[in-house]
PDB file of C-alpha atoms in Angstrom:
ATOM      1  CA  ALA A 211       0.000   0.000   0.000  1.00  0.00           C
ATOM      2  CA  GLN A 212       1.106   3.542  -0.661  1.00  0.00           C
ATOM      3  CA  SER A 213       2.348   5.304   2.438  1.00  0.00           C
ATOM      4  CA  VAL A 214       4.284   8.298   3.684  1.00  0.00           C
ATOM      5  CA  SER A 215       6.668   8.005   6.619  1.00  0.00           C
ATOM      6  CA  GLN A 216       7.873  10.766   8.875  1.00  0.00           C
ATOM      7  CA  HIS A 217      10.404   9.280  11.216  1.00  0.00           C
ATOM      8  CA  ASN A 218      10.785  12.255  13.540  1.00  0.00           C
ATOM      9  CA  HIS A 219       7.662  12.495  15.651  1.00  0.00           C
ATOM     10  CA  HIS A 220       8.843  15.218  17.994  1.00  0.00           C
ATOM     11  CA  VAL A 221      11.763  17.587  17.460  1.00  0.00           C
ATOM     12  CA  ILE A 222      13.005  20.203  19.907  1.00  0.00           C
ATOM     13  CA  LEU A 223      15.432  22.876  18.714  1.00  0.00           C
ATOM     14  CA  SER A 224      16.823  26.127  19.974  1.00  0.00           C
ATOM     15  CA  GLU A 225      16.340  29.295  17.954  1.00  0.00           C
ATOM     16  CA  ALA A 226      18.870  29.700  15.121  1.00  0.00           C
ATOM     17  CA  ALA A 227      19.465  25.945  14.909  1.00  0.00           C
ATOM     18  CA  SER A 228      19.147  24.255  11.537  1.00  0.00           C
ATOM     19  CA  LEU A 229      16.195  22.018  10.801  1.00  0.00           C
ATOM     20  CA  GLU A 230      15.809  18.914   8.712  1.00  0.00           C
ATOM     21  CA  LEU A 231      12.660  16.811   8.842  1.00  0.00           C
ATOM     22  CA  GLY A 232      12.627  13.495   7.086  1.00  0.00           C
ATOM     23  CA  CYS A 233       9.918  12.251   4.733  1.00  0.00           C
ATOM     24  CA  ASN A 234       9.867   9.056   2.722  1.00  0.00           C
ATOM     25  CA  TYR A 235       7.137   7.766   0.455  1.00  0.00           C
ATOM     26  CA  SER A 236       6.431   4.363  -0.985  1.00  0.00           C
ATOM     27  CA  TYR A 237       5.320   4.671  -4.581  1.00  0.00           C
ATOM     28  CA  GLY A 238       7.291   3.719  -7.630  1.00  0.00           C
ATOM     29  CA  GLY A 239       5.679   5.983 -10.184  1.00  0.00           C
ATOM     30  CA  THR A 240       5.355   9.703 -10.643  1.00  0.00           C
ATOM     31  CA  VAL A 241       4.325  11.447  -7.486  1.00  0.00           C
ATOM     32  CA  ASN A 242       3.615  14.997  -6.409  1.00  0.00           C
ATOM     33  CA  LEU A 243       4.934  15.913  -2.981  1.00  0.00           C
ATOM     34  CA  PHE A 244       3.863  18.469  -0.434  1.00  0.00           C
ATOM     35  CA  TRP A 245       4.766  19.852   2.950  1.00  0.00           C
ATOM     36  CA  TYR A 246       2.043  21.420   5.054  1.00  0.00           C
ATOM     37  CA  VAL A 247       2.384  23.266   8.346  1.00  0.00           C
ATOM     38  CA  GLN A 248      -0.191  23.497  11.104  1.00  0.00           C
ATOM     39  CA  TYR A 249       0.322  26.191  13.727  1.00  0.00           C
ATOM     40  CA  PRO A 250      -1.323  25.593  17.099  1.00  0.00           C
ATOM     41  CA  GLY A 251      -5.099  25.740  16.809  1.00  0.00           C
ATOM     42  CA  GLN A 252      -5.054  26.444  13.088  1.00  0.00           C
ATOM     43  CA  HIS A 253      -5.680  24.601   9.862  1.00  0.00           C
ATOM     44  CA  LEU A 254      -3.107  23.147   7.505  1.00  0.00           C
ATOM     45  CA  GLN A 255      -1.297  25.595   5.295  1.00  0.00           C
ATOM     46  CA  LEU A 256       0.809  24.731   2.275  1.00  0.00           C
ATOM     47  CA  LEU A 257       4.529  25.300   2.801  1.00  0.00           C
ATOM     48  CA  LEU A 258       5.811  24.069  -0.519  1.00  0.00           C
ATOM     49  CA  LYS A 259       5.201  21.514  -3.241  1.00  0.00           C
ATOM     50  CA  TYR A 260       7.075  19.544  -5.848  1.00  0.00           C
ATOM     51  CA  PHE A 261       5.489  18.499  -9.130  1.00  0.00           C
ATOM     52  CA  SER A 262       8.434  18.320 -11.524  1.00  0.00           C
ATOM     53  CA  GLY A 263      11.612  20.105 -12.556  1.00  0.00           C
ATOM     54  CA  ASP A 264      14.252  21.354 -10.137  1.00  0.00           C
ATOM     55  CA  PRO A 265      14.293  18.885  -7.238  1.00  0.00           C
ATOM     56  CA  LEU A 266      15.163  21.654  -4.796  1.00  0.00           C
ATOM     57  CA  VAL A 267      12.001  23.614  -4.114  1.00  0.00           C
ATOM     58  CA  LYS A 268      11.664  26.734  -2.054  1.00  0.00           C
ATOM     59  CA  GLY A 269       8.593  27.545  -0.063  1.00  0.00           C
ATOM     60  CA  ILE A 270       7.323  30.226   2.233  1.00  0.00           C
ATOM     61  CA  LYS A 271       9.027  31.447   5.384  1.00  0.00           C
ATOM     62  CA  GLY A 272      12.495  30.318   4.329  1.00  0.00           C
ATOM     63  CA  PHE A 273      11.693  26.619   4.058  1.00  0.00           C
ATOM     64  CA  GLU A 274      12.983  24.408   1.294  1.00  0.00           C
ATOM     65  CA  ALA A 275      12.783  20.732   0.420  1.00  0.00           C
ATOM     66  CA  GLU A 276      14.782  18.414  -1.759  1.00  0.00           C
ATOM     67  CA  PHE A 277      13.263  15.615  -3.806  1.00  0.00           C
ATOM     68  CA  ILE A 278      15.627  12.664  -4.124  1.00  0.00           C
ATOM     69  CA  LYS A 279      13.963  10.135  -6.382  1.00  0.00           C
ATOM     70  CA  SER A 280      16.480   7.358  -5.755  1.00  0.00           C
ATOM     71  CA  LYS A 281      15.810   7.560  -2.021  1.00  0.00           C
ATOM     72  CA  PHE A 282      12.047   8.159  -2.287  1.00  0.00           C
ATOM     73  CA  SER A 283      12.621  11.129  -0.011  1.00  0.00           C
ATOM     74  CA  PHE A 284      11.412  14.701   0.257  1.00  0.00           C
ATOM     75  CA  ASN A 285      13.098  16.177   3.308  1.00  0.00           C
ATOM     76  CA  LEU A 286      12.209  19.618   4.632  1.00  0.00           C
ATOM     77  CA  ARG A 287      14.955  22.027   5.646  1.00  0.00           C
ATOM     78  CA  LYS A 288      15.418  25.464   7.129  1.00  0.00           C
ATOM     79  CA  PRO A 289      18.854  26.873   7.915  1.00  0.00           C
ATOM     80  CA  SER A 290      17.841  28.838  11.004  1.00  0.00           C
ATOM     81  CA  VAL A 291      14.576  28.268  12.862  1.00  0.00           C
ATOM     82  CA  GLN A 292      12.642  30.828  14.835  1.00  0.00           C
ATOM     83  CA  TRP A 293      10.326  30.480  17.801  1.00  0.00           C
ATOM     84  CA  SER A 294       7.435  31.214  15.414  1.00  0.00           C
ATOM     85  CA  ASP A 295       8.220  28.000  13.502  1.00  0.00           C
ATOM     86  CA  THR A 296       6.820  25.987  16.400  1.00  0.00           C
ATOM     87  CA  ALA A 297       4.126  23.903  14.713  1.00  0.00           C
ATOM     88  CA  GLU A 298       3.302  20.474  13.382  1.00  0.00           C
ATOM     89  CA  TYR A 299       4.630  19.622   9.945  1.00  0.00           C
ATOM     90  CA  PHE A 300       3.036  17.131   7.585  1.00  0.00           C
ATOM     91  CA  CYS A 301       4.521  15.554   4.527  1.00  0.00           C
ATOM     92  CA  ALA A 302       2.072  14.334   1.886  1.00  0.00           C
ATOM     93  CA  ALA A 303       2.300  12.478  -1.394  1.00  0.00           C
ATOM     94  CA  ARG A 304      -0.104  12.340  -4.281  1.00  0.00           C
ATOM     95  CA  PRO A 305       0.565   9.722  -6.941  1.00  0.00           C
ATOM     96  CA  SER A 306      -0.278  10.987 -10.400  1.00  0.00           C
ATOM     97  CA  GLY A 307      -2.725   8.945 -12.374  1.00  0.00           C
ATOM     98  CA  ALA A 308      -6.021   7.399 -11.389  1.00  0.00           C
ATOM     99  CA  THR A 309      -6.215   8.198  -7.723  1.00  0.00           C
ATOM    100  CA  ASN A 310      -7.155  11.589  -6.344  1.00  0.00           C
ATOM    101  CA  LYS A 311      -5.997  10.747  -2.908  1.00  0.00           C
ATOM    102  CA  LEU A 312      -3.450  12.685  -0.941  1.00  0.00           C
ATOM    103  CA  ILE A 313      -1.576  10.454   1.470  1.00  0.00           C
ATOM    104  CA  PHE A 314      -0.311  12.062   4.670  1.00  0.00           C
ATOM    105  CA  GLY A 315       2.458  11.182   7.020  1.00  0.00           C
ATOM    106  CA  THR A 316       1.710  11.164  10.735  1.00  0.00           C
ATOM    107  CA  GLY A 317       3.313  14.539  11.292  1.00  0.00           C
ATOM    108  CA  THR A 318       6.324  15.950  13.126  1.00  0.00           C
ATOM    109  CA  LEU A 319       5.794  18.252  16.058  1.00  0.00           C
ATOM    110  CA  LEU A 320       8.505  20.922  16.138  1.00  0.00           C
ATOM    111  CA  ALA A 321       9.105  22.941  19.293  1.00  0.00           C
ATOM    112  CA  VAL A 322      11.553  25.834  19.028  1.00  0.00           C
ATOM    113  CA  GLN A 323      12.861  27.135  22.309  1.00  0.00           C
ATOM    114  CA  PRO A 324      13.768  30.822  22.556  1.00  0.00           C
TER     115      PRO A 324
ATOM    116  CA  ASP B 256      -7.450  32.070   1.993  1.00  0.00           C
ATOM    117  CA  ALA B 257      -8.957  29.310  -0.160  1.00  0.00           C
ATOM    118  CA  GLY B 258     -12.522  30.488   0.379  1.00  0.00           C
ATOM    119  CA  ILE B 259     -13.475  27.478   2.492  1.00  0.00           C
ATOM    120  CA  THR B 260     -15.667  27.746   5.530  1.00  0.00           C
ATOM    121  CA  GLN B 261     -16.772  25.024   7.896  1.00  0.00           C
ATOM    122  CA  SER B 262     -19.681  24.995  10.293  1.00  0.00           C
ATOM    123  CA  PRO B 263     -19.997  24.565  13.120  1.00  0.00           C
ATOM    124  CA  ARG B 264     -16.443  25.232  14.298  1.00  0.00           C
ATOM    125  CA  HIS B 265     -17.003  23.470  17.593  1.00  0.00           C
ATOM    126  CA  LYS B 266     -19.619  20.962  18.626  1.00  0.00           C
ATOM    127  CA  VAL B 267     -20.242  18.806  21.660  1.00  0.00           C
ATOM    128  CA  THR B 268     -22.792  16.056  21.294  1.00  0.00           C
ATOM    129  CA  GLU B 269     -23.851  12.828  22.954  1.00  0.00           C
ATOM    130  CA  THR B 270     -23.330   9.276  21.840  1.00  0.00           C
ATOM    131  CA  GLY B 271     -26.044   8.078  19.505  1.00  0.00           C
ATOM    132  CA  THR B 272     -27.114  11.457  18.175  1.00  0.00           C
ATOM    133  CA  PRO B 273     -26.840  12.381  14.497  1.00  0.00           C
ATOM    134  CA  VAL B 274     -24.423  15.149  13.562  1.00  0.00           C
ATOM    135  CA  THR B 275     -23.954  17.007  10.284  1.00  0.00           C
ATOM    136  CA  LEU B 276     -20.918  19.086   9.463  1.00  0.00           C
ATOM    137  CA  ARG B 277     -20.939  21.507   6.584  1.00  0.00           C
ATOM    138  CA  CYS B 278     -18.179  22.572   4.250  1.00  0.00           C
ATOM    139  CA  HIS B 279     -18.817  25.548   1.996  1.00  0.00           C
ATOM    140  CA  GLN B 280     -16.578  26.839  -0.775  1.00  0.00           C
ATOM    141  CA  THR B 281     -16.969  29.874  -2.968  1.00  0.00           C
ATOM    142  CA  GLU B 282     -14.561  29.152  -5.838  1.00  0.00           C
ATOM    143  CA  ASN B 283     -16.500  26.497  -7.755  1.00  0.00           C
ATOM    144  CA  HIS B 284     -13.942  23.748  -7.116  1.00  0.00           C
ATOM    145  CA  ARG B 285     -14.878  20.331  -8.412  1.00  0.00           C
ATOM    146  CA  TYR B 286     -13.103  18.099  -5.897  1.00  0.00           C
ATOM    147  CA  MET B 287     -13.877  18.288  -2.191  1.00  0.00           C
ATOM    148  CA  TYR B 288     -12.686  16.127   0.695  1.00  0.00           C
ATOM    149  CA  TRP B 289     -13.394  15.340   4.321  1.00  0.00           C
ATOM    150  CA  TYR B 290     -10.561  14.311   6.636  1.00  0.00           C
ATOM    151  CA  ARG B 291     -10.279  13.600  10.302  1.00  0.00           C
ATOM    152  CA  GLN B 292      -7.181  14.472  12.285  1.00  0.00           C
ATOM    153  CA  ASP B 293      -6.160  12.476  15.322  1.00  0.00           C
ATOM    154  CA  PRO B 294      -2.884  12.491  17.282  1.00  0.00           C
ATOM    155  CA  GLY B 295      -0.432   9.966  15.898  1.00  0.00           C
ATOM    156  CA  HIS B 296      -2.469   9.359  12.753  1.00  0.00           C
ATOM    157  CA  GLY B 297      -2.018  12.537  10.760  1.00  0.00           C
ATOM    158  CA  LEU B 298      -4.944  13.200   8.449  1.00  0.00           C
ATOM    159  CA  ARG B 299      -7.070  10.358   7.201  1.00  0.00           C
ATOM    160  CA  LEU B 300      -9.508  10.614   4.332  1.00  0.00           C
ATOM    161  CA  ILE B 301     -13.146   9.903   5.173  1.00  0.00           C
ATOM    162  CA  HIS B 302     -14.978  10.634   1.921  1.00  0.00           C
ATOM    163  CA  TYR B 303     -14.472  12.747  -1.130  1.00  0.00           C
ATOM    164  CA  SER B 304     -16.524  14.193  -3.952  1.00  0.00           C
ATOM    165  CA  TYR B 305     -15.633  14.716  -7.591  1.00  0.00           C
ATOM    166  CA  GLY B 306     -18.787  16.560  -8.536  1.00  0.00           C
ATOM    167  CA  VAL B 307     -22.399  17.169  -7.631  1.00  0.00           C
ATOM    168  CA  LYS B 308     -23.906  13.881  -6.427  1.00  0.00           C
ATOM    169  CA  ASP B 309     -20.585  12.093  -7.121  1.00  0.00           C
ATOM    170  CA  THR B 310     -18.900  10.829  -3.973  1.00  0.00           C
ATOM    171  CA  ASP B 311     -16.618   7.999  -2.951  1.00  0.00           C
ATOM    172  CA  LYS B 312     -15.205   6.455   0.200  1.00  0.00           C
ATOM    173  CA  GLY B 313     -11.854   7.098   1.755  1.00  0.00           C
ATOM    174  CA  GLU B 314      -9.871   4.931   4.145  1.00  0.00           C
ATOM    175  CA  VAL B 315     -11.971   5.581   7.273  1.00  0.00           C
ATOM    176  CA  SER B 316     -15.516   5.886   5.917  1.00  0.00           C
ATOM    177  CA  ASP B 317     -17.332   3.544   8.345  1.00  0.00           C
ATOM    178  CA  GLY B 318     -19.937   5.432  10.361  1.00  0.00           C
ATOM    179  CA  TYR B 319     -19.921   8.431   8.024  1.00  0.00           C
ATOM    180  CA  SER B 320     -21.975   9.466   5.027  1.00  0.00           C
ATOM    181  CA  VAL B 321     -21.711  12.469   2.739  1.00  0.00           C
ATOM    182  CA  SER B 322     -23.819  14.408   0.333  1.00  0.00           C
ATOM    183  CA  ARG B 323     -23.170  17.013  -2.299  1.00  0.00           C
ATOM    184  CA  SER B 324     -26.286  18.471  -3.850  1.00  0.00           C
ATOM    185  CA  LYS B 325     -24.596  21.735  -4.878  1.00  0.00           C
ATOM    186  CA  THR B 326     -21.080  22.450  -6.046  1.00  0.00           C
ATOM    187  CA  GLU B 327     -20.393  24.742  -3.128  1.00  0.00           C
ATOM    188  CA  ASP B 328     -21.553  22.504  -0.270  1.00  0.00           C
ATOM    189  CA  PHE B 329     -20.210  19.158   0.938  1.00  0.00           C
ATOM    190  CA  LEU B 330     -21.928  17.711   4.002  1.00  0.00           C
ATOM    191  CA  LEU B 331     -20.521  15.082   6.341  1.00  0.00           C
ATOM    192  CA  THR B 332     -23.030  13.177   8.489  1.00  0.00           C
ATOM    193  CA  LEU B 333     -22.405  10.972  11.471  1.00  0.00           C
ATOM    194  CA  GLU B 334     -25.596   8.942  11.570  1.00  0.00           C
ATOM    195  CA  SER B 335     -25.138   7.896  15.193  1.00  0.00           C
ATOM    196  CA  ALA B 336     -22.136   9.526  16.795  1.00  0.00           C
ATOM    197  CA  THR B 337     -19.728   7.436  18.880  1.00  0.00           C
ATOM    198  CA  SER B 338     -16.909   8.492  21.195  1.00  0.00           C
ATOM    199  CA  SER B 339     -14.379   7.175  18.679  1.00  0.00           C
ATOM    200  CA  GLN B 340     -15.547   9.894  16.308  1.00  0.00           C
ATOM    201  CA  THR B 341     -14.309  12.613  18.624  1.00  0.00           C
ATOM    202  CA  SER B 342     -11.815  14.360  16.393  1.00  0.00           C
ATOM    203  CA  VAL B 343     -11.002  17.448  14.412  1.00  0.00           C
ATOM    204  CA  TYR B 344     -12.585  17.368  10.969  1.00  0.00           C
ATOM    205  CA  PHE B 345     -11.103  19.226   8.036  1.00  0.00           C
ATOM    206  CA  CYS B 346     -12.612  19.905   4.678  1.00  0.00           C
ATOM    207  CA  ALA B 347     -10.342  20.421   1.698  1.00  0.00           C
ATOM    208  CA  VAL B 348     -10.625  21.329  -1.980  1.00  0.00           C
ATOM    209  CA  ASP B 349      -8.430  20.751  -4.991  1.00  0.00           C
ATOM    210  CA  TRP B 350      -7.302  24.003  -6.498  1.00  0.00           C
ATOM    211  CA  GLY B 351      -7.812  23.036 -10.096  1.00  0.00           C
ATOM    212  CA  GLU B 352      -9.430  20.470 -12.330  1.00  0.00           C
ATOM    213  CA  ARG B 353      -6.691  17.878 -12.290  1.00  0.00           C
ATOM    214  CA  SER B 354      -6.764  15.119  -9.730  1.00  0.00           C
ATOM    215  CA  THR B 355      -3.205  15.882  -8.668  1.00  0.00           C
ATOM    216  CA  ASP B 356      -3.591  19.552  -7.953  1.00  0.00           C
ATOM    217  CA  THR B 357      -2.798  21.112  -4.627  1.00  0.00           C
ATOM    218  CA  GLN B 358      -5.278  20.704  -1.788  1.00  0.00           C
ATOM    219  CA  TYR B 359      -6.241  23.596   0.429  1.00  0.00           C
ATOM    220  CA  PHE B 360      -7.887  23.174   3.779  1.00  0.00           C
ATOM    221  CA  GLY B 361     -10.694  24.762   5.708  1.00  0.00           C
ATOM    222  CA  PRO B 362     -10.415  25.946   9.318  1.00  0.00           C
ATOM    223  CA  GLY B 363     -11.660  22.683  10.839  1.00  0.00           C
ATOM    224  CA  THR B 364     -14.464  21.551  13.134  1.00  0.00           C
ATOM    225  CA  ARG B 365     -13.664  20.219  16.582  1.00  0.00           C
ATOM    226  CA  LEU B 366     -16.225  17.558  17.483  1.00  0.00           C
ATOM    227  CA  THR B 367     -16.526  16.017  20.916  1.00  0.00           C
ATOM    228  CA  VAL B 368     -18.807  13.035  21.429  1.00  0.00           C
ATOM    229  CA  LEU B 369     -19.585  12.376  25.085  1.00  0.00           C
TER     230      LEU B 369
END
């Protein structure tokens, strides 16, 4: 079955530290990839997405992600986190083709300490 | 802002009572979705719609039904609410006509079943 794995369930960082959140998907064909962020008490917001082209995609708020096809990975990065980045981050994959379904990982809760 | 509203935003109900949640969108999107969000599970798809009167099941559809009589409204009904259906429910739309377009989410409904 198609799935998305986020191996870091809870990450605690100090301000200015670098961030990398792992995401792996299990699907052999063409897939569109997304990172969403959910701030406390709010809905999911799109951070960035990859459909095709340059595997290094830049999103809002200084986030970026790199698609590595050979590793089935789409890791999220930010060089220097801020307290305001405290949130839950979800990776999602959407295989192109017949299915409309967006498959989510279980999320990574990031706490940034001032 | 994806033009998605959900009502009610919060609801407390008792086991065995019927509950209907409403998702309303103003941008004439074809595809609409209902998810539930639970700790440790990420977002799981309940039902989705690909047009007026066209709906299909997601991975956790038991105990839920949906209806879409107008493009702008997608209703989720719990016929007889159970405590296991206590959750946060999110509606989403596809921003485009293709099945692999980006999904945008509504503000969510927090449902508590006592």
